[in-house]
PDB file of C-alpha atoms in Angstrom:
ATOM      1  CA  GLN D1461      17.742  68.079 -22.507  1.00 92.00           C
ATOM      2  CA  VAL D1462      18.824  66.559 -19.231  1.00 96.00           C
ATOM      3  CA  GLN D1463      21.523  63.928 -19.502  1.00 97.00           C
ATOM      4  CA  LEU D1464      23.035  61.765 -16.790  1.00 98.00           C
ATOM      5  CA  ALA D1465      26.196  59.774 -17.325  1.00 97.00           C
ATOM      6  CA  GLU D1466      27.431  57.137 -14.888  1.00 97.00           C
ATOM      7  CA  LEU D1467      31.180  56.675 -14.793  1.00 97.00           C
ATOM      8  CA  GLY D1468      33.499  54.471 -12.833  1.00 97.00           C
ATOM      9  CA  GLY D1469      31.998  51.033 -13.102  1.00 95.00           C
ATOM     10  CA  GLY D1470      34.129  47.974 -13.583  1.00 97.00           C
ATOM     11  CA  SER D1471      35.392  44.812 -11.955  1.00 97.00           C
ATOM     12  CA  VAL D1472      36.825  44.571  -8.472  1.00 98.00           C
ATOM     13  CA  GLN D1473      37.684  41.821  -6.064  1.00 98.00           C
ATOM     14  CA  ALA D1474      35.767  41.344  -2.852  1.00 98.00           C
ATOM     15  CA  GLY D1475      36.975  43.787  -0.244  1.00 98.00           C
ATOM     16  CA  GLY D1476      37.911  46.364  -2.850  1.00 98.00           C
ATOM     17  CA  SER D1477      36.475  49.802  -3.545  1.00 98.00           C
ATOM     18  CA  LEU D1478      34.922  51.685  -6.422  1.00 98.00           C
ATOM     19  CA  ARG D1479      33.680  55.218  -6.804  1.00 98.00           C
ATOM     20  CA  LEU D1480      30.874  55.833  -9.250  1.00 98.00           C
ATOM     21  CA  SER D1481      30.256  59.282 -10.668  1.00 98.00           C
ATOM     22  CA  CYS D1482      27.000  60.656 -12.009  1.00 98.00           C
ATOM     23  CA  VAL D1483      27.621  63.657 -14.233  1.00 98.00           C
ATOM     24  CA  VAL D1484      24.574  65.826 -14.863  1.00 98.00           C
ATOM     25  CA  SER D1485      24.206  68.113 -17.853  1.00 96.00           C
ATOM     26  CA  GLY D1486      21.409  70.139 -19.376  1.00 96.00           C
ATOM     27  CA  TYR D1487      19.372  70.626 -16.186  1.00 95.00           C
ATOM     28  CA  ARG D1488      18.200  74.199 -15.839  1.00 93.00           C
ATOM     29  CA  TYR D1489      18.303  74.360 -12.052  1.00 92.00           C
ATOM     30  CA  SER D1490      21.360  74.200  -9.844  1.00 89.00           C
ATOM     31  CA  ARG D1491      19.775  72.120  -7.099  1.00 92.00           C
ATOM     32  CA  TYR D1492      18.351  68.649  -7.581  1.00 96.00           C
ATOM     33  CA  CYS D1493      18.166  65.257  -5.992  1.00 97.00           C
ATOM     34  CA  ILE D1494      20.170  62.318  -7.290  1.00 98.00           C
ATOM     35  CA  GLY D1495      19.358  58.742  -6.474  1.00 98.00           C
ATOM     36  CA  TRP D1496      21.500  55.687  -7.022  1.00 98.00           C
ATOM     37  CA  PHE D1497      19.768  52.437  -7.939  1.00 98.00           C
ATOM     38  CA  ARG D1498      21.044  49.010  -8.848  1.00 98.00           C
ATOM     39  CA  GLN D1499      19.653  45.988 -10.588  1.00 97.00           C
ATOM     40  CA  SER D1500      21.103  42.524 -10.917  1.00 95.00           C
ATOM     41  CA  PRO D1501      19.749  39.715 -13.125  1.00 89.00           C
ATOM     42  CA  GLY D1502      16.563  38.231 -11.813  1.00 91.00           C
ATOM     43  CA  LYS D1503      16.126  40.858  -9.134  1.00 94.00           C
ATOM     44  CA  GLU D1504      14.065  43.996  -8.867  1.00 95.00           C
ATOM     45  CA  ARG D1505      15.667  47.389  -9.104  1.00 96.00           C
ATOM     46  CA  GLU D1506      16.808  48.517  -5.690  1.00 97.00           C
ATOM     47  CA  GLY D1507      17.326  52.043  -4.434  1.00 98.00           C
ATOM     48  CA  VAL D1508      20.714  52.272  -2.747  1.00 98.00           C
ATOM     49  CA  ALA D1509      21.403  55.882  -1.819  1.00 98.00           C
ATOM     50  CA  ALA D1510      20.260  59.404  -2.497  1.00 98.00           C
ATOM     51  CA  ILE D1511      21.323  62.960  -1.945  1.00 98.00           C
ATOM     52  CA  GLY D1512      18.650  65.606  -1.783  1.00 96.00           C
ATOM     53  CA  ALA D1513      18.577  69.066  -3.273  1.00 95.00           C
ATOM     54  CA  ASP D1514      19.428  70.355   0.202  1.00 94.00           C
ATOM     55  CA  ASP D1515      22.416  67.946   0.416  1.00 94.00           C
ATOM     56  CA  SER D1516      20.718  65.666   2.924  1.00 96.00           C
ATOM     57  CA  THR D1517      21.671  62.050   2.312  1.00 97.00           C
ATOM     58  CA  PHE D1518      20.313  58.583   2.826  1.00 97.00           C
ATOM     59  CA  VAL D1519      21.899  55.179   2.331  1.00 98.00           C
ATOM     60  CA  ILE D1520      19.951  51.974   2.752  1.00 98.00           C
ATOM     61  CA  ALA D1521      20.722  50.020   5.895  1.00 97.00           C
ATOM     62  CA  SER D1522      22.155  46.963   4.160  1.00 96.00           C
ATOM     63  CA  VAL D1523      25.121  48.945   2.771  1.00 98.00           C
ATOM     64  CA  ARG D1524      25.237  51.935   5.087  1.00 98.00           C
ATOM     65  CA  ASP D1525      28.474  50.858   6.716  1.00 97.00           C
ATOM     66  CA  ARG D1526      30.165  50.547   3.298  1.00 98.00           C
ATOM     67  CA  PHE D1527      28.576  53.022   0.867  1.00 98.00           C
ATOM     68  CA  SER D1528      28.355  56.791   0.959  1.00 98.00           C
ATOM     69  CA  VAL D1529      26.968  59.458  -1.354  1.00 98.00           C
ATOM     70  CA  SER D1530      28.274  62.968  -1.928  1.00 97.00           C
ATOM     71  CA  ARG D1531      28.258  65.713  -4.514  1.00 97.00           C
ATOM     72  CA  ASP D1532      30.521  68.298  -6.096  1.00 96.00           C
ATOM     73  CA  ASN D1533      28.283  71.132  -7.230  1.00 93.00           C
ATOM     74  CA  ALA D1534      31.059  72.817  -9.198  1.00 94.00           C
ATOM     75  CA  LYS D1535      31.354  69.697 -11.337  1.00 95.00           C
ATOM     76  CA  ASN D1536      27.631  68.857 -11.446  1.00 96.00           C
ATOM     77  CA  THR D1537      28.650  65.440 -10.222  1.00 97.00           C
ATOM     78  CA  VAL D1538      27.323  63.101  -7.557  1.00 98.00           C
ATOM     79  CA  TYR D1539      29.438  60.260  -6.259  1.00 98.00           C
ATOM     80  CA  LEU D1540      28.667  56.844  -4.830  1.00 98.00           C
ATOM     81  CA  GLU D1541      31.624  55.599  -2.843  1.00 98.00           C
ATOM     82  CA  MET D1542      31.582  51.842  -2.347  1.00 98.00           C
ATOM     83  CA  ASN D1543      34.015  50.184   0.037  1.00 98.00           C
ATOM     84  CA  ASP D1544      34.573  46.629   1.259  1.00 98.00           C
ATOM     85  CA  MET D1545      32.623  45.431  -1.708  1.00 98.00           C
ATOM     86  CA  LYS D1546      30.929  42.039  -1.768  1.00 97.00           C
ATOM     87  CA  PRO D1547      29.865  39.760  -4.624  1.00 97.00           C
ATOM     88  CA  GLU D1548      26.242  40.613  -3.846  1.00 96.00           C
ATOM     89  CA  ASP D1549      27.004  44.215  -4.848  1.00 97.00           C
ATOM     90  CA  THR D1550      27.328  43.020  -8.436  1.00 97.00           C
ATOM     91  CA  ALA D1551      24.724  44.845 -10.505  1.00 98.00           C
ATOM     92  CA  VAL D1552      24.112  47.534 -13.061  1.00 98.00           C
ATOM     93  CA  TYR D1553      24.129  50.830 -11.205  1.00 98.00           C
ATOM     94  CA  PHE D1554      21.974  53.720 -12.359  1.00 98.00           C
ATOM     95  CA  CYS D1555      21.772  57.301 -11.264  1.00 98.00           C
ATOM     96  CA  ALA D1556      18.572  59.270 -11.588  1.00 98.00           C
ATOM     97  CA  LEU D1557      17.541  62.896 -11.127  1.00 98.00           C
ATOM     98  CA  SER D1558      14.546  64.298  -9.342  1.00 97.00           C
ATOM     99  CA  GLY D1559      13.558  67.916  -9.381  1.00 94.00           C
ATOM    100  CA  ARG D1560      10.845  67.262  -6.797  1.00 91.00           C
ATOM    101  CA  VAL D1561      12.744  65.794  -3.861  1.00 89.00           C
ATOM    102  CA  ASN D1562      14.380  68.305  -1.562  1.00 89.00           C
ATOM    103  CA  ASN D1563      14.998  66.774   1.842  1.00 90.00           C
ATOM    104  CA  ILE D1564      15.967  63.125   2.135  1.00 93.00           C
ATOM    105  CA  MET D1565      14.798  61.125   5.137  1.00 92.00           C
ATOM    106  CA  ASN D1566      14.538  57.784   3.424  1.00 94.00           C
ATOM    107  CA  MET D1567      15.177  56.339  -0.012  1.00 94.00           C
ATOM    108  CA  PRO D1568      12.792  57.911  -2.522  1.00 94.00           C
ATOM    109  CA  GLY D1569      11.059  55.488  -4.842  1.00 94.00           C
ATOM    110  CA  ALA D1570      11.969  55.310  -8.500  1.00 94.00           C
ATOM    111  CA  VAL D1571       8.714  57.039  -9.450  1.00 95.00           C
ATOM    112  CA  PHE D1572      10.043  60.299  -8.033  1.00 95.00           C
ATOM    113  CA  PHE D1573      12.899  60.424 -10.561  1.00 97.00           C
ATOM    114  CA  GLU D1574      12.233  61.785 -14.035  1.00 96.00           C
ATOM    115  CA  SER D1575      15.610  61.398 -15.710  1.00 97.00           C
ATOM    116  CA  TRP D1576      17.855  58.339 -15.738  1.00 98.00           C
ATOM    117  CA  GLY D1577      21.327  57.435 -16.883  1.00 98.00           C
ATOM    118  CA  GLN D1578      22.145  54.413 -18.984  1.00 97.00           C
ATOM    119  CA  GLY D1579      23.753  52.520 -16.138  1.00 97.00           C
ATOM    120  CA  THR D1580      27.207  51.149 -15.472  1.00 97.00           C
ATOM    121  CA  GLN D1581      28.135  47.557 -14.713  1.00 98.00           C
ATOM    122  CA  VAL D1582      29.798  46.766 -11.410  1.00 98.00           C
ATOM    123  CA  THR D1583      31.138  43.250 -10.918  1.00 98.00           C
ATOM    124  CA  VAL D1584      32.598  42.019  -7.658  1.00 98.00           C
ATOM    125  CA  SER D1585      34.442  38.713  -7.729  1.00 97.00           C
ATOM    126  CA  SER D1586      35.081  36.538  -4.712  1.00 93.00           C
TER     127      SER D1586
END
């Protein structure tokens, strides 16, 4: 059974940094796409970044100058590096796995992801 675990959430002051980890276990293939999504109260879930099975990456324009996504295949882990954080980054962050998405040219929609983590809270205070 595929399991995704988000690690690294917490509280940070504006201007600070956090690195989220998505640890994947139980997936039978070595290559897969991971997407990072976030949701804050009263708002729709938003796709933030993704890394494809071919290691192509995409980060949405609104955070592209501050966020980056990467992976460590040896650790089955994908990272979301968040710098110069702002209060509007406050949300629950989820990672999700897709076995269907190979190359990333834009942010895949949530429907493309078949397995999801439980989410981790990120709070940015001003």
